[in-house]
Amino acid sequence: MSSPAFRYVFIVPWISCFLSFAQQAQADCSCLNLNTNTSYSAGLCCDLGSTTCDSSMKTAAYCIKDGQVCPRKIYYNAAGHFISASMSWRQVSGYTVEFEIISTWRYSFSWPYPISNQYTGPCGYPGIGDKVPLVGISPGSTDTDPQQAATGSVYVQLRSGEDGKNYDLVMKVESYSVEEDWISGISKVNVTYSKPYASNIAFFPPSLSNYVASVGSKSTTQPYNSVPWVATFSGCCRQYQSLNSQGTYSWPFSIQANVDLTDTLGSPRIVTLPQHWINAPLTESDTVPAVLTFCAITVTGPNGLNRSSHGTINYPSDDNQLSTFNWFVVSGPTGANFRADSSQANCATLEMPSIRSGFPQPDTSDPIAVAGPLHNSLTVGVSIGNDCNLGPCNMASAEVSLIRLPLTQRNKVPTLPSGSSSAFSCISNVLSAVRGLPVTAAAKVASYSAGGCLDWAYQYDPTAADSTGTRSTLEVRYIMALADRQTTQLTTAPGRLVYSKVATGYDNAGLLNGVRLSAPYGLQDIKIAFSSDVTDSRPLDEVPLAADQRDYSAKVGALDAQGTALAAAGYAAVAGSNFNQGAGGTIVTLYTLYWSLTPAQGTGATPTAVTGLQLVPEAEAVMVGGVPRHYGLEALGYSVLPENLLSQSGRGAVYLAVRRGSGPPIVEVRTTPPPGWSSPATPPRYAEAYVGSSRYAAAYATNAAGTASVLVYFKFSDELGVRRSLVWTPCVPPGTQMLLCASAAERAHPTPLVTPSLYQGAVQCLLTQVAAKPAPVFAQCAAYNALQAAAAAGQGTVSITAATSGCQLFSGSATDVNGVYPARMGAEVRIPLVVLNTLYRPLDLGTVAISSVSGVAGTSPPANWTGPSGAVVYSVDQLGVRHTGVLSPAGANVDNPDTSIVGGFVSWTPGPADGAWSGQICVEACAPADTCATDANGAPASTAPICSRYCVQVQVARCKWVVQAGDTLTSIAHAFKITWLQAYYLNAKVLHPDYGLSAAAFPEVAVGVRYRARWDDTPATVMERFGMARAELVRLNAEVASMGDNDAFGDRVICVLPNACDVSASAMARR
């Protein structure tokens, strides 16, 4: 509840006795007019109402203290300090809930002085991680700096809805921008209610219209509607007055959340950017609406939409039902409404007129205000369900700031790529604990199953220019959220926006665990190769070579083995990068690898753009275990490559440091200055400059003696269109949702402090959902082969579908038109196996097991396999090498295999005991358990492998054996457990039972006689008719093993072997 001590310490003494800390910080600042580059004396312009910073430069003057630009109003007529906020809640335990408020405020506001320590931001303002009291102000019509007030309705508080439980708030700072004058952070407050809802009201459903309850049983039998607690985050004042649809102007803000702990255990979480920029219409009478996007997920995760009570008590018929979101406008401009087709979805579309009359009008006597943007606010709410009888169900709300451009600045906002309705052009299902992959698709909502690529793109008018005539570039502002946490505003180009205490934090800082962000184009890798113009087999050459220095020659006699290998992999040599030229030593060459677009599917690669290069002087390098380190650069996100750019020249060392991140990628590396670059006689260690419209940088370093140096130039992407790929490998339960909301922002350079210098485009949101990791998917190659067989018989054509993709790459045995693989005893049948790897890259197959639905007697199969005796899985690589027990990529490149399709074969040679065998051979492909994904308690969701099965039908022919090398009738008779006389009788053309059989002359031999059973034949009658034992009949007809003696064969052909003893003499006579 409210703390008098808190108010006394932070409010009353400060107002009566002290300047704010921000005002103290400004007391000794200097003023710089950015238009004229004129500086003024200390203290003359720190207040925009000063005589020096007059109205002609109100948006072009900055206060500077200790070399830092200090916060100031970018819109001088801003009176209040509140910009935006969203509010949500979750149950902690019992009747205790945690409220989370993410809010954005004017940074140049006079924040209360901290008691325990100083603020850590620029000029004494709050910095990242600082805790700031949120206080209200009272804007007067003539105030140039509205002040906090000790009493009245201007307090910024969380009011729980229960008497006596109101709370002052402290915000932990998560991000801020001096240039754009805003600061954002998170406030959390635990509230313990006295009961799960505020009150209840009896109701009588139609089925109980005549219900009468006794006084004693009424509390347990009478149906009630529960009335939720209504909590509000409210105070004063907005930066600008709002104008709502009733024509009412308002300074105070109020954001609401409803709490009913019998219904759900948490509210929705609204995810959106704090400011929405609205393009001006063609004319002020144009009725084309502005379109805004808002999204929400439940703070309790996958089951958050399940309503326990449905807002009723003692009425179980509506309990435990899934509901939907319900979006509505709480307060906003006239005509602002959610479209009906999206008002119950996670992401909803709001339309509102963008004409001038929907916004508060500026003072017409102020030409700067009239020419500038218009400001308003919009408050939206979302509830779980829309059928609560007593107001919205459990709900959350958010207020955002609306900035509407004037007609003179129409189309300044960045737009989506031509012909696109969504910024997101690359969306994939993501599989938990799987490497990321780019998959082309187009949608705003994806069923995301864990570890994949999200790619978004914007475009900007390349003719746009800032006040210097230089074209502006883009960055993407974005927010990410899971159920239990979300970021504040982040960016792809840190500079204006601060959200980390350390430089390394600007790349992927604040992002969710497992998330990585990078440009999918530009410089992806840079390597250093060593070579020689002579082989290293000449130890008495000009430069002696130590054994540990032979890293430039991978093979004896190879002068440039490293460079040759890099060139084969797509790297290109940087001209003039031999920094030992004319000085002896090894030949040094820089090799660069660029991507012009998102990498092609199947490479298994994920974007890792290089966003910075630095050179490390020998004097600053620290050798640790023989590896160079530079702790200062490492703190900035760089890693030092181990190769010495002056290797073996006897001139010391210079090293190259590389940074990979989310900022603009490097698109060119060179060793000569770009045309127009002005180079001083002694270059600085690092310098950046614009050459024309392009941003270049130069890195310079020397050896310890200063007698040798290295100078490298590189160019950054102009990013007139911006594109980023996001790879996520979440360790969260299946069903978890993640939201990404983004907006492109124009970024002026090289003087980004000039205002107005920021225009943001429409907010686009992507909802993704984590699915359980699926098993590998088998292609249906038997069906594909059946189509081939039918086409060969003139019964149709062969077409490749999603289910048969890749089958054409692995040629095995043919099937009949029904997809059955015919087999013969003694001949190999090769069943192609193809696993379609659309979700795993690369495929991580565990055990590939062969199983059989219809088992066959025989010897034990290889370890881990069951099924037909002797069946094996194998694959053949690009070099023709056979690998048993594994699958290989199709057409595999040995160094960079495409694992989007992997395959091999089941090889089985039916033996003498397999005649007439008919059944399925089933193969299982298994991926390791998804140990990364967890259940609701944080434990691994599963430890069992994830498998899928593929089965094919095989039919082995009867009575025939395919001759093998070295076969004789005698050896065949022995294998089939018949006499040589019987074999000799069945194959009259064989000259002698002991002669070797030629496969050319005798491709197959008979081991029995085909006999069509009569309608009443059974194993017993056949054995009696032909004088055969049951074991003999089973050896020739595998299916008899599962038949009883009196089971009818039906109309089928079987293999029999009559007793041949009586015919042996006549058989010999024929020879």
PDB file of N, CA and C in Angstrom, residues 792-821:
ATOM      1  N   ALA A 792       5.465 -47.008 -67.324  1.00  0.00           N
ATOM      2  CA  ALA A 792       6.133 -47.909 -68.261  1.00  0.00           C
ATOM      3  C   ALA A 792       5.133 -48.805 -68.978  1.00  0.00           C
ATOM      4  N   ALA A 793       4.002 -49.085 -68.312  1.00  0.00           N
ATOM      5  CA  ALA A 793       2.956 -49.914 -68.918  1.00  0.00           C
ATOM      6  C   ALA A 793       1.940 -49.070 -69.665  1.00  0.00           C
ATOM      7  N   GLY A 794       2.241 -47.772 -69.837  1.00  0.00           N
ATOM      8  CA  GLY A 794       1.344 -46.898 -70.555  1.00  0.00           C
ATOM      9  C   GLY A 794       0.120 -46.496 -69.771  1.00  0.00           C
ATOM     10  N   GLN A 795       0.227 -46.507 -68.458  1.00  0.00           N
ATOM     11  CA  GLN A 795      -0.937 -46.228 -67.617  1.00  0.00           C
ATOM     12  C   GLN A 795      -0.780 -44.922 -66.833  1.00  0.00           C
ATOM     13  N   GLY A 796      -0.256 -43.894 -67.443  1.00  0.00           N
ATOM     14  CA  GLY A 796      -0.142 -42.607 -66.764  1.00  0.00           C
ATOM     15  C   GLY A 796       1.263 -42.051 -66.852  1.00  0.00           C
ATOM     16  N   THR A 797       1.478 -40.964 -66.113  1.00  0.00           N
ATOM     17  CA  THR A 797       2.780 -40.295 -66.096  1.00  0.00           C
ATOM     18  C   THR A 797       3.295 -40.210 -64.670  1.00  0.00           C
ATOM     19  N   VAL A 798       4.584 -39.933 -64.544  1.00  0.00           N
ATOM     20  CA  VAL A 798       5.231 -39.823 -63.238  1.00  0.00           C
ATOM     21  C   VAL A 798       5.300 -38.357 -62.838  1.00  0.00           C
ATOM     22  N   SER A 799       4.850 -38.039 -61.654  1.00  0.00           N
ATOM     23  CA  SER A 799       4.953 -36.671 -61.132  1.00  0.00           C
ATOM     24  C   SER A 799       5.498 -36.733 -59.715  1.00  0.00           C
ATOM     25  N   ILE A 800       6.267 -35.713 -59.378  1.00  0.00           N
ATOM     26  CA  ILE A 800       6.869 -35.636 -58.041  1.00  0.00           C
ATOM     27  C   ILE A 800       6.012 -34.725 -57.174  1.00  0.00           C
ATOM     28  N   THR A 801       5.620 -35.223 -56.030  1.00  0.00           N
ATOM     29  CA  THR A 801       4.829 -34.443 -55.085  1.00  0.00           C
ATOM     30  C   THR A 801       5.652 -34.201 -53.834  1.00  0.00           C
ATOM     31  N   ALA A 802       5.062 -33.449 -52.895  1.00  0.00           N
ATOM     32  CA  ALA A 802       5.759 -33.207 -51.630  1.00  0.00           C
ATOM     33  C   ALA A 802       6.048 -34.513 -50.916  1.00  0.00           C
ATOM     34  N   ALA A 803       5.155 -35.493 -51.057  1.00  0.00           N
ATOM     35  CA  ALA A 803       5.332 -36.769 -50.353  1.00  0.00           C
ATOM     36  C   ALA A 803       6.392 -37.640 -50.998  1.00  0.00           C
ATOM     37  N   THR A 804       6.719 -37.399 -52.292  1.00  0.00           N
ATOM     38  CA  THR A 804       7.697 -38.245 -52.979  1.00  0.00           C
ATOM     39  C   THR A 804       8.950 -37.481 -53.371  1.00  0.00           C
ATOM     40  N   SER A 805       9.101 -36.261 -52.876  1.00  0.00           N
ATOM     41  CA  SER A 805      10.258 -35.450 -53.216  1.00  0.00           C
ATOM     42  C   SER A 805      11.540 -36.146 -52.794  1.00  0.00           C
ATOM     43  N   GLY A 806      12.514 -36.178 -53.698  1.00  0.00           N
ATOM     44  CA  GLY A 806      13.801 -36.787 -53.402  1.00  0.00           C
ATOM     45  C   GLY A 806      13.919 -38.233 -53.815  1.00  0.00           C
ATOM     46  N   CYS A 807      12.793 -38.907 -54.109  1.00  0.00           N
ATOM     47  CA  CYS A 807      12.862 -40.321 -54.473  1.00  0.00           C
ATOM     48  C   CYS A 807      13.629 -40.527 -55.763  1.00  0.00           C
ATOM     49  N   GLN A 808      13.561 -39.552 -56.678  1.00  0.00           N
ATOM     50  CA  GLN A 808      14.237 -39.684 -57.951  1.00  0.00           C
ATOM     51  C   GLN A 808      15.755 -39.641 -57.807  1.00  0.00           C
ATOM     52  N   LEU A 809      16.230 -39.220 -56.632  1.00  0.00           N
ATOM     53  CA  LEU A 809      17.664 -39.100 -56.408  1.00  0.00           C
ATOM     54  C   LEU A 809      18.296 -40.390 -55.913  1.00  0.00           C
ATOM     55  N   PHE A 810      17.478 -41.350 -55.521  1.00  0.00           N
ATOM     56  CA  PHE A 810      17.991 -42.602 -54.975  1.00  0.00           C
ATOM     57  C   PHE A 810      17.320 -43.747 -55.736  1.00  0.00           C
ATOM     58  N   SER A 811      18.043 -44.288 -56.699  1.00  0.00           N
ATOM     59  CA  SER A 811      17.480 -45.310 -57.567  1.00  0.00           C
ATOM     60  C   SER A 811      17.686 -46.687 -56.953  1.00  0.00           C
ATOM     61  N   GLY A 812      16.593 -47.375 -56.674  1.00  0.00           N
ATOM     62  CA  GLY A 812      16.669 -48.719 -56.114  1.00  0.00           C
ATOM     63  C   GLY A 812      15.936 -49.694 -56.997  1.00  0.00           C
ATOM     64  N   SER A 813      15.471 -50.783 -56.408  1.00  0.00           N
ATOM     65  CA  SER A 813      14.719 -51.785 -57.150  1.00  0.00           C
ATOM     66  C   SER A 813      13.366 -51.227 -57.553  1.00  0.00           C
ATOM     67  N   ALA A 814      12.829 -51.781 -58.639  1.00  0.00           N
ATOM     68  CA  ALA A 814      11.525 -51.357 -59.118  1.00  0.00           C
ATOM     69  C   ALA A 814      10.419 -52.067 -58.344  1.00  0.00           C
ATOM     70  N   THR A 815       9.248 -51.478 -58.373  1.00  0.00           N
ATOM     71  CA  THR A 815       8.069 -52.111 -57.791  1.00  0.00           C
ATOM     72  C   THR A 815       7.102 -52.453 -58.919  1.00  0.00           C
ATOM     73  N   ASP A 816       6.040 -53.175 -58.569  1.00  0.00           N
ATOM     74  CA  ASP A 816       4.970 -53.345 -59.533  1.00  0.00           C
ATOM     75  C   ASP A 816       4.049 -52.130 -59.453  1.00  0.00           C
ATOM     76  N   VAL A 817       2.960 -52.156 -60.213  1.00  0.00           N
ATOM     77  CA  VAL A 817       2.076 -50.992 -60.263  1.00  0.00           C
ATOM     78  C   VAL A 817       1.351 -50.773 -58.943  1.00  0.00           C
ATOM     79  N   ASN A 818       1.400 -51.758 -58.045  1.00  0.00           N
ATOM     80  CA  ASN A 818       0.771 -51.614 -56.738  1.00  0.00           C
ATOM     81  C   ASN A 818       1.756 -51.175 -55.659  1.00  0.00           C
ATOM     82  N   GLY A 819       2.993 -50.917 -56.057  1.00  0.00           N
ATOM     83  CA  GLY A 819       3.986 -50.478 -55.090  1.00  0.00           C
ATOM     84  C   GLY A 819       4.619 -51.600 -54.307  1.00  0.00           C
ATOM     85  N   VAL A 820       4.468 -52.848 -54.749  1.00  0.00           N
ATOM     86  CA  VAL A 820       5.060 -53.994 -54.066  1.00  0.00           C
ATOM     87  C   VAL A 820       6.423 -54.284 -54.687  1.00  0.00           C
ATOM     88  N   TYR A 821       7.434 -54.503 -53.843  1.00  0.00           N
ATOM     89  CA  TYR A 821       8.767 -54.844 -54.329  1.00  0.00           C
ATOM     90  C   TYR A 821       8.853 -56.348 -54.556  1.00  0.00           C
TER      91      TYR A 821
END
